[in-house]
Amino acid sequence: MFAPDSKWTLLVSALIFVGLVVLAGWRLKNARGIWGRIISAVVVLLVPVSGFVTVCFAINHARHFAPTWRSVAALAGVKEEREVQVEEAAIPAYTGHDRPLEAPDGPQWKAQFVRDPENGALKTDFTGPNSGVTMPVWVWVPSDYDPAKTYRVVILLEGYPSLTSDIPKVLDLDGQMPGITSDTIIAIPKLELDSESPDCVDIAGRPQAGSWVTKDVVGLVQANFSTSQNRNDWAIAGASYGGWCAPVLGLSHPQIFGSVISMSGYNPPMTGRLQDDPRAVSSYTITNMMQKASWPQRFYLTGTTGDTDSEVFLQEVSQVNKPNLPVETYLDPRGGHNWKIWHDHFPEALRWWQGEVPDNAVAKKTDIKQDAFFTGPLGPVLCGLSVVLLLGWALARGKNWGVLKRTIVVLAIAGLGAWCLLLIVNLDTKTVVSFESIDAFFKLLHR
């Protein structure tokens, strides 16, 4: 009933916020003496904290990013150092030639797809014969899909947290794909397999995330759609967490994926159990995996200067310099870490995959300029100073004000304080980088 994404949790949080507003107004009226003012200050400052928490619950209620309290802890970065037993198969050595990709056979691979009215893609709830995972998979196909033709495939991996069903709509696949390619289908599996942050690879005692993607989802697409048997016609792509996971699975299964696309990814693992074991962190750092790779694979990586992790990742990958791993990178001078950026970067990635040379079309489309108010300490500092000034004024004069004025001032402090906390979080998430991109935040509040 009181899960972190339930309406009841949101309601309780909102009621606590309202109660604190009333209590803070009463305390301002009775802020006498040093201790009275200290207590009043604490109560008033609890109001923006409560408002910030309520906004977080509102986002989670709309988006279901964290369905359990354990997943909330994972998002907050709570972890413990422990040894991890990875069950992924060793990277196969390149033998000098590719084998055709054979589609699996048997009734367990056949699935019933229905058109998802939310995004226009085909959807099925599939139980993976290899992983045992049961999760939805969305497959976008061209409007004139013909089973008599052969199609190329992109396995597209979501970020974390994410609302998988939104991806075809947010990327505007129906609108953008016809102008890019007519022979490609895109499979989008759900990757949040339990209440913990996703692992990407198979780990003992955990949902088999690697097998789910590379065996089950790949097999599902092969068994139900007319797809190419050439590994060069298969790519694995992703954004954010998916921008790390796609290279990991691509490098781990080069016999399947001839190309890897990473948007706003990062180098070492930052989610799941891998980050708990220093040896696993080293083993699944992308550049370390690339140094050991023997298969020929093409890489296309994008990032933005407003997203430090992706910028550093592009710099580190560019230094690998292996002839069998040609790397194309694009560092966008504008934008942050959100789906608006990936909406603009994804078409260029697909054009690269088709053999076209990327140009500056991305920069022309991405008309978001970075603003120091959102990308640096300026915003939190200004909001914080405003809160301090308002609080000092309220403590000095509040006992002489009427109920309405005290309430207005408390709500002003609540708004500025909550905004300050959101800006501090944004320094890490890079969701909003300018006033032009502020809609990326408001989109989190509704579906």
Coordinates of C-alpha atoms in Angstrom, one line a residue:
M1 CA 0.0 0.0 0.0
F2 CA 2.8 2.4 0.9
A3 CA 5.2 1.5 -1.8
P4 CA 7.4 4.5 -2.8
D5 CA 5.5 4.9 -6.1
S6 CA 2.0 4.5 -4.7
K7 CA -0.6 7.3 -4.5
W8 CA -0.9 6.8 -0.8
T9 CA 2.7 7.5 -0.1
L10 CA 2.4 10.6 -2.2
L11 CA -0.7 11.6 -0.3
V12 CA 0.9 11.1 3.1
S13 CA 4.0 13.1 2.0
A14 CA 1.8 15.9 0.7
L15 CA -0.2 16.0 4.0
I16 CA 3.0 16.1 6.0
F17 CA 4.1 19.1 3.8
V18 CA 0.8 20.9 4.5
G19 CA 1.1 20.2 8.2
L20 CA 4.6 21.6 8.3
V21 CA 3.5 24.7 6.5
V22 CA 0.8 25.3 9.2
L23 CA 3.3 24.5 12.0
A24 CA 6.0 26.7 10.5
G25 CA 3.5 29.6 10.4
W26 CA 2.5 29.1 14.0
R27 CA 6.2 28.9 15.0
L28 CA 7.0 32.2 13.3
K29 CA 4.3 33.8 15.4
N30 CA 5.9 32.4 18.6
A31 CA 9.6 32.8 17.7
R32 CA 10.7 34.4 20.9
G33 CA 14.1 34.1 22.6
I34 CA 17.2 32.3 21.1
W35 CA 15.8 28.8 21.5
G36 CA 12.4 29.8 20.2
R37 CA 14.0 31.2 17.0
I38 CA 16.3 28.1 16.6
I39 CA 13.3 25.8 16.8
S40 CA 11.3 28.0 14.5
A41 CA 14.1 28.0 12.0
V42 CA 14.4 24.2 12.0
V43 CA 10.7 23.8 11.5
V44 CA 10.6 26.3 8.7
L45 CA 13.6 24.6 6.9
L46 CA 11.8 21.3 7.2
V47 CA 9.1 22.7 4.9
P48 CA 11.3 22.8 1.7
V49 CA 12.8 19.5 2.6
S50 CA 9.3 18.0 2.8
G51 CA 8.4 19.8 -0.4
F52 CA 11.4 18.3 -2.2
V53 CA 10.5 14.8 -0.9
T54 CA 6.9 15.3 -2.1
V55 CA 8.1 16.3 -5.6
C56 CA 10.3 13.2 -5.7
F57 CA 7.3 11.0 -4.7
A58 CA 5.2 12.8 -7.4
I59 CA 7.8 12.0 -10.0
N60 CA 8.1 8.4 -8.8
H61 CA 4.3 8.0 -8.8
A62 CA 4.1 9.2 -12.4
R63 CA 7.2 7.3 -13.7
H64 CA 7.5 4.3 -11.3
F65 CA 11.3 4.7 -11.3
A66 CA 11.6 3.0 -7.9
P67 CA 8.8 0.6 -7.1
T68 CA 10.3 -0.6 -3.8
W69 CA 12.1 0.9 -0.9
R70 CA 15.1 -1.2 -1.8
S71 CA 15.2 0.3 -5.2
V72 CA 15.0 3.8 -3.6
A73 CA 18.2 2.9 -1.6
A74 CA 19.9 1.7 -4.8
L75 CA 19.1 5.0 -6.5
A76 CA 20.5 6.8 -3.5
G77 CA 23.8 5.0 -3.9
V78 CA 23.5 2.7 -0.9
K79 CA 25.8 -0.2 -1.5
E80 CA 28.2 -2.6 0.2
E81 CA 31.5 -4.0 -1.0
R82 CA 31.1 -7.7 -1.7
E83 CA 32.6 -10.3 -4.0
V84 CA 30.6 -10.8 -7.2
Q85 CA 30.5 -14.1 -9.1
V86 CA 29.9 -13.2 -12.8
E87 CA 28.5 -16.0 -14.9
E88 CA 29.0 -14.5 -18.3
A89 CA 30.8 -16.7 -20.9
A90 CA 34.3 -15.7 -21.8
I91 CA 34.6 -13.4 -24.8
P92 CA 35.1 -15.7 -27.8
A93 CA 38.3 -15.3 -29.8
Y94 CA 38.0 -14.2 -33.4
T95 CA 38.6 -17.0 -35.9
G96 CA 38.9 -14.8 -38.9
H97 CA 35.4 -15.3 -40.3
D98 CA 31.8 -14.8 -39.1
R99 CA 29.2 -17.5 -38.7
P100 CA 25.6 -16.8 -39.8
L101 CA 23.2 -16.0 -36.9
E102 CA 20.8 -18.9 -36.6
A103 CA 17.3 -18.3 -35.4
P104 CA 16.2 -20.5 -32.5
D105 CA 13.4 -23.0 -33.1
G106 CA 10.6 -24.2 -30.9
P107 CA 7.2 -23.0 -29.6
Q108 CA 8.9 -21.4 -26.6
W109 CA 10.3 -18.7 -28.9
K110 CA 7.0 -17.8 -30.5
A111 CA 5.2 -14.8 -29.0
Q112 CA 2.0 -12.9 -29.5
F113 CA 2.6 -9.2 -30.2
V114 CA 0.0 -6.5 -29.9
R115 CA 0.1 -2.9 -30.9
D116 CA 0.8 -0.7 -27.9
P117 CA -1.5 2.4 -28.1
E118 CA 0.9 4.4 -26.0
N119 CA 3.8 4.3 -28.4
G120 CA 2.8 2.6 -31.6
A121 CA 5.3 -0.3 -31.2
L122 CA 4.5 -4.0 -31.0
K123 CA 4.6 -5.3 -27.4
T124 CA 4.8 -8.8 -25.9
D125 CA 5.4 -10.2 -22.4
F126 CA 8.0 -12.8 -23.0
T127 CA 9.5 -15.5 -20.7
G128 CA 13.1 -16.0 -21.8
P129 CA 13.9 -19.7 -22.3
N130 CA 17.5 -19.1 -21.2
S131 CA 17.2 -16.6 -18.4
G132 CA 13.8 -17.5 -17.0
V133 CA 13.1 -13.7 -16.9
T134 CA 9.5 -12.6 -17.8
M135 CA 9.4 -9.0 -18.9
P136 CA 7.8 -6.9 -21.7
V137 CA 9.6 -6.3 -24.9
W138 CA 8.7 -3.6 -27.5
V139 CA 9.6 -4.0 -31.1
W140 CA 9.3 -1.1 -33.5
V141 CA 8.8 -2.1 -37.1
P142 CA 8.3 0.0 -40.3
S143 CA 4.7 0.7 -41.2
D144 CA 5.2 -1.4 -44.4
Y145 CA 6.9 -4.3 -42.6
D146 CA 7.0 -7.3 -45.0
P147 CA 8.0 -10.7 -43.6
A148 CA 9.2 -11.6 -47.1
K149 CA 12.0 -9.0 -46.7
T150 CA 15.1 -9.2 -44.5
Y151 CA 15.6 -6.6 -41.9
R152 CA 18.5 -5.2 -39.9
V153 CA 18.1 -5.1 -36.1
V154 CA 19.0 -2.6 -33.3
I155 CA 18.7 -3.9 -29.7
L156 CA 18.1 -0.6 -27.8
L157 CA 18.8 -0.6 -24.1
E158 CA 17.2 1.9 -21.7
G159 CA 18.7 4.0 -19.0
Y160 CA 18.2 3.6 -15.3
P161 CA 15.8 4.6 -14.0
S162 CA 13.6 4.6 -17.1
L163 CA 10.0 4.1 -18.3
T164 CA 10.6 1.6 -21.1
S165 CA 7.3 2.1 -22.8
D166 CA 8.0 5.8 -23.4
I167 CA 11.1 5.2 -25.5
P168 CA 9.5 4.7 -28.9
K169 CA 7.4 7.9 -28.3
V170 CA 10.2 10.0 -26.8
L171 CA 12.6 9.1 -29.7
D172 CA 9.7 9.6 -32.1
L173 CA 10.5 6.5 -34.0
D174 CA 7.4 6.7 -36.1
G175 CA 8.3 10.2 -37.2
Q176 CA 12.1 9.9 -37.5
M177 CA 12.8 6.4 -38.8
P178 CA 11.1 6.7 -42.3
G179 CA 13.6 9.4 -43.1
I180 CA 16.6 7.4 -42.0
T181 CA 16.1 3.8 -43.0
S182 CA 13.3 1.5 -44.2
D183 CA 15.0 -1.8 -43.5
T184 CA 15.5 -1.7 -39.7
I185 CA 13.5 -2.9 -36.7
I186 CA 14.3 -1.8 -33.1
A187 CA 13.8 -4.1 -30.1
I188 CA 13.5 -2.4 -26.7
P189 CA 13.5 -4.8 -23.7
K190 CA 12.8 -3.8 -20.2
L191 CA 16.0 -4.1 -18.1
E192 CA 14.8 -3.4 -14.5
L193 CA 14.4 -7.1 -13.7
D194 CA 13.8 -6.7 -9.9
S195 CA 13.9 -4.1 -7.2
E196 CA 17.7 -3.6 -7.4
S197 CA 19.5 -1.5 -10.0
P198 CA 20.2 -3.6 -13.1
D199 CA 23.4 -5.6 -13.5
C200 CA 23.7 -5.9 -17.4
V201 CA 25.5 -9.2 -17.1
D202 CA 24.7 -12.6 -15.5
I203 CA 25.6 -12.7 -11.8
A204 CA 25.1 -15.7 -9.5
G205 CA 21.9 -15.3 -7.5
R206 CA 20.6 -12.5 -9.6
P207 CA 18.3 -12.3 -12.6
Q208 CA 20.2 -13.3 -15.6
A209 CA 20.4 -9.8 -17.3
G210 CA 23.0 -10.7 -19.9
S211 CA 21.2 -13.8 -21.1
W212 CA 17.9 -12.0 -21.1
V213 CA 19.2 -9.5 -23.7
T214 CA 21.8 -11.4 -25.7
K215 CA 20.0 -14.8 -25.9
D216 CA 16.4 -14.3 -25.1
V217 CA 15.6 -10.9 -26.7
V218 CA 17.8 -11.6 -29.6
G219 CA 16.2 -15.0 -30.1
L220 CA 12.7 -13.6 -29.7
V221 CA 13.4 -11.1 -32.5
Q222 CA 14.9 -13.8 -34.8
A223 CA 12.1 -16.2 -34.2
N224 CA 9.2 -13.8 -34.8
F225 CA 10.6 -11.4 -37.4
S226 CA 12.5 -11.7 -40.7
T227 CA 16.0 -10.7 -39.7
S228 CA 19.4 -10.7 -41.3
Q229 CA 21.9 -13.5 -40.4
N230 CA 24.8 -11.2 -40.8
R231 CA 26.3 -9.8 -37.6
N232 CA 27.1 -6.6 -39.4
D233 CA 23.4 -6.0 -39.7
W234 CA 22.9 -6.2 -35.9
A235 CA 23.8 -3.4 -33.5
I236 CA 23.3 -3.0 -29.8
A237 CA 22.7 0.6 -28.6
G238 CA 21.8 2.4 -25.4
A239 CA 21.6 5.6 -23.5
S240 CA 22.9 6.5 -20.0
Y241 CA 23.0 3.1 -18.2
G242 CA 22.2 1.5 -21.5
G243 CA 25.1 3.5 -23.0
W244 CA 27.4 1.6 -20.7
C245 CA 25.6 -1.8 -20.9
A246 CA 25.4 -1.8 -24.7
P247 CA 29.2 -1.8 -25.1
V248 CA 29.6 -4.4 -22.3
L249 CA 27.2 -6.8 -24.0
G250 CA 28.5 -5.9 -27.5
L251 CA 32.0 -6.7 -26.5
S252 CA 31.0 -9.8 -24.6
H253 CA 29.0 -11.1 -27.6
P254 CA 30.8 -9.8 -30.7
Q255 CA 29.6 -12.9 -32.7
I256 CA 26.1 -11.3 -32.6
F257 CA 26.7 -7.5 -32.8
G258 CA 28.9 -6.0 -35.4
S259 CA 28.3 -2.5 -34.2
V260 CA 27.9 -0.7 -30.8
I261 CA 26.2 2.6 -30.2
S262 CA 26.5 4.4 -26.9
M263 CA 24.7 7.7 -26.1
S264 CA 25.8 9.5 -22.8
G265 CA 27.4 6.3 -21.5
Y266 CA 30.3 6.0 -19.0
N267 CA 33.3 3.8 -18.6
P268 CA 33.1 1.8 -15.3
P269 CA 29.9 0.2 -14.0
M270 CA 27.8 2.6 -11.9
T271 CA 24.8 0.4 -11.2
G272 CA 24.0 -3.2 -10.0
R273 CA 26.2 -5.6 -8.2
L274 CA 29.3 -5.1 -10.4
Q275 CA 30.1 -1.8 -8.7
D276 CA 30.3 -3.6 -5.3
D277 CA 33.4 -5.6 -6.3
P278 CA 36.6 -3.8 -7.4
R279 CA 37.7 -6.7 -9.6
A280 CA 34.3 -6.7 -11.3
V281 CA 34.6 -2.9 -11.8
S282 CA 37.9 -3.4 -13.5
S283 CA 36.7 -6.3 -15.7
Y284 CA 33.6 -4.5 -16.9
T285 CA 35.2 -1.1 -17.5
I286 CA 34.6 -0.5 -21.2
T287 CA 38.2 0.5 -22.1
N288 CA 39.6 -2.6 -20.4
M289 CA 37.2 -4.8 -22.3
M290 CA 38.2 -3.1 -25.6
Q291 CA 41.9 -3.8 -24.9
K292 CA 41.1 -7.5 -24.8
A293 CA 38.8 -7.6 -27.8
S294 CA 39.9 -9.5 -30.9
W295 CA 36.7 -9.3 -33.1
P296 CA 36.3 -6.4 -35.5
Q297 CA 33.5 -4.1 -34.3
R298 CA 32.5 -0.5 -35.0
F299 CA 31.7 1.9 -32.2
Y300 CA 29.8 5.2 -32.3
L301 CA 29.7 7.1 -29.0
T302 CA 28.1 10.4 -28.2
G303 CA 28.1 12.7 -25.1
T304 CA 27.8 16.3 -24.2
T305 CA 30.0 18.8 -22.5
G306 CA 27.3 19.3 -19.9
D307 CA 27.6 15.6 -18.9
T308 CA 31.0 15.0 -17.4
D309 CA 30.8 11.2 -17.3
S310 CA 30.1 10.9 -21.0
E311 CA 32.7 13.5 -21.9
V312 CA 35.4 11.6 -19.9
F313 CA 34.2 8.3 -21.4
L314 CA 34.6 9.6 -25.0
Q315 CA 38.1 10.8 -24.2
E316 CA 39.1 7.5 -22.6
V317 CA 37.7 5.4 -25.4
S318 CA 39.4 7.6 -28.1
Q319 CA 42.8 6.6 -26.5
V320 CA 42.2 2.8 -27.0
N321 CA 43.3 3.0 -30.6
K322 CA 42.9 -0.6 -31.8
P323 CA 42.6 -1.2 -35.6
N324 CA 39.9 -3.8 -35.2
L325 CA 37.8 -1.4 -33.1
P326 CA 37.2 1.8 -35.2
V327 CA 35.6 4.4 -32.9
E328 CA 33.6 7.5 -34.0
T329 CA 32.8 10.0 -31.3
Y330 CA 30.6 13.0 -31.1
L331 CA 30.8 15.4 -28.2
D332 CA 27.9 17.8 -28.4
P333 CA 28.8 21.3 -27.1
R334 CA 25.2 21.8 -25.9
G335 CA 22.7 19.8 -23.9
G336 CA 22.8 17.6 -20.8
H337 CA 21.7 14.1 -19.9
N338 CA 18.2 13.6 -21.0
W339 CA 16.0 12.1 -23.7
K340 CA 15.8 15.3 -25.7
I341 CA 19.5 14.9 -26.4
W342 CA 19.2 11.2 -27.3
H343 CA 16.2 12.0 -29.5
D344 CA 18.6 14.2 -31.5
H345 CA 21.7 11.9 -31.4
F346 CA 20.0 8.6 -32.2
P347 CA 19.2 9.4 -35.9
E348 CA 22.8 10.4 -36.5
A349 CA 23.9 7.1 -34.9
L350 CA 21.7 5.1 -37.3
R351 CA 23.0 7.1 -40.3
W352 CA 26.6 6.2 -39.1
W353 CA 25.5 2.6 -38.8
Q354 CA 24.3 2.6 -42.4
G355 CA 27.7 3.8 -43.5
E356 CA 27.0 7.5 -43.8
V357 CA 29.6 9.9 -42.3
P358 CA 28.2 11.8 -39.4
D359 CA 28.1 15.6 -39.8
N360 CA 27.1 18.5 -37.7
A361 CA 23.4 17.9 -38.1
V362 CA 23.2 17.0 -34.4
A363 CA 24.6 20.3 -33.3
K364 CA 22.1 22.1 -35.6
K365 CA 19.2 20.2 -34.1
T366 CA 20.3 20.5 -30.5
D367 CA 19.5 24.1 -29.9
I368 CA 19.9 23.9 -26.1
K369 CA 22.6 26.1 -24.7
Q370 CA 24.0 25.4 -21.2
D371 CA 23.2 27.9 -18.5
A372 CA 25.5 28.2 -15.4
F373 CA 22.4 28.6 -13.3
F374 CA 21.6 24.9 -13.9
T375 CA 25.0 23.3 -14.7
G376 CA 27.1 24.9 -11.9
P377 CA 26.8 26.0 -8.3
L378 CA 25.3 29.4 -9.2
G379 CA 21.7 28.2 -9.0
P380 CA 21.9 26.4 -5.7
V381 CA 23.9 29.3 -4.1
L382 CA 21.4 31.9 -5.2
C383 CA 18.4 29.9 -4.1
G384 CA 20.2 29.1 -0.8
L385 CA 21.0 32.7 -0.1
S386 CA 17.4 33.7 -0.9
V387 CA 16.2 31.1 1.6
V388 CA 18.5 32.4 4.3
L389 CA 17.5 36.0 3.7
L390 CA 13.8 35.2 3.8
L391 CA 14.2 33.0 6.9
G392 CA 16.1 35.8 8.7
W393 CA 13.4 38.3 7.8
A394 CA 10.6 36.0 8.9
L395 CA 12.2 35.2 12.3
A396 CA 12.7 38.9 13.0
R397 CA 9.3 40.1 11.9
G398 CA 7.1 37.1 11.7
K399 CA 5.5 37.5 15.1
N400 CA 3.9 40.8 13.9
W401 CA 2.5 39.4 10.7
G402 CA -1.0 38.0 10.1
V403 CA -1.7 34.4 9.2
L404 CA -1.8 35.0 5.4
K405 CA 1.5 36.8 5.2
R406 CA 3.3 34.2 7.4
T407 CA 1.8 31.4 5.1
I408 CA 3.0 33.2 1.9
V409 CA 6.5 33.6 3.3
V410 CA 6.7 30.0 4.4
L411 CA 5.5 28.8 1.0
A412 CA 8.1 31.1 -0.7
I413 CA 10.8 29.6 1.5
A414 CA 9.5 26.1 0.7
G415 CA 9.5 26.8 -3.1
L416 CA 13.0 28.3 -3.1
G417 CA 14.4 25.6 -0.8
A418 CA 12.9 22.7 -2.7
W419 CA 14.2 24.3 -6.0
C420 CA 17.6 24.6 -4.4
L421 CA 17.6 20.9 -3.5
L422 CA 16.4 19.9 -7.0
L423 CA 19.3 22.0 -8.5
I424 CA 21.8 20.2 -6.3
V425 CA 20.5 16.9 -7.6
N426 CA 20.6 18.2 -11.1
L427 CA 24.3 18.9 -10.8
D428 CA 24.7 15.1 -10.9
T429 CA 21.8 14.0 -13.2
K430 CA 22.3 16.8 -15.8
T431 CA 18.6 16.5 -16.6
V432 CA 18.2 20.3 -17.1
V433 CA 21.0 22.4 -18.5
S434 CA 19.2 25.6 -19.4
F435 CA 15.8 27.3 -19.2
E436 CA 15.1 26.0 -22.7
S437 CA 15.4 22.4 -21.5
I438 CA 13.4 22.9 -18.3
D439 CA 10.5 21.0 -19.8
A440 CA 12.7 17.8 -19.3
F441 CA 11.9 18.2 -15.6
F442 CA 8.2 18.8 -15.9
K443 CA 7.8 15.8 -18.2
L444 CA 8.9 13.7 -15.2
L445 CA 5.8 14.7 -13.4
H446 CA 3.3 13.1 -15.8
R447 CA 3.1 10.3 -18.4

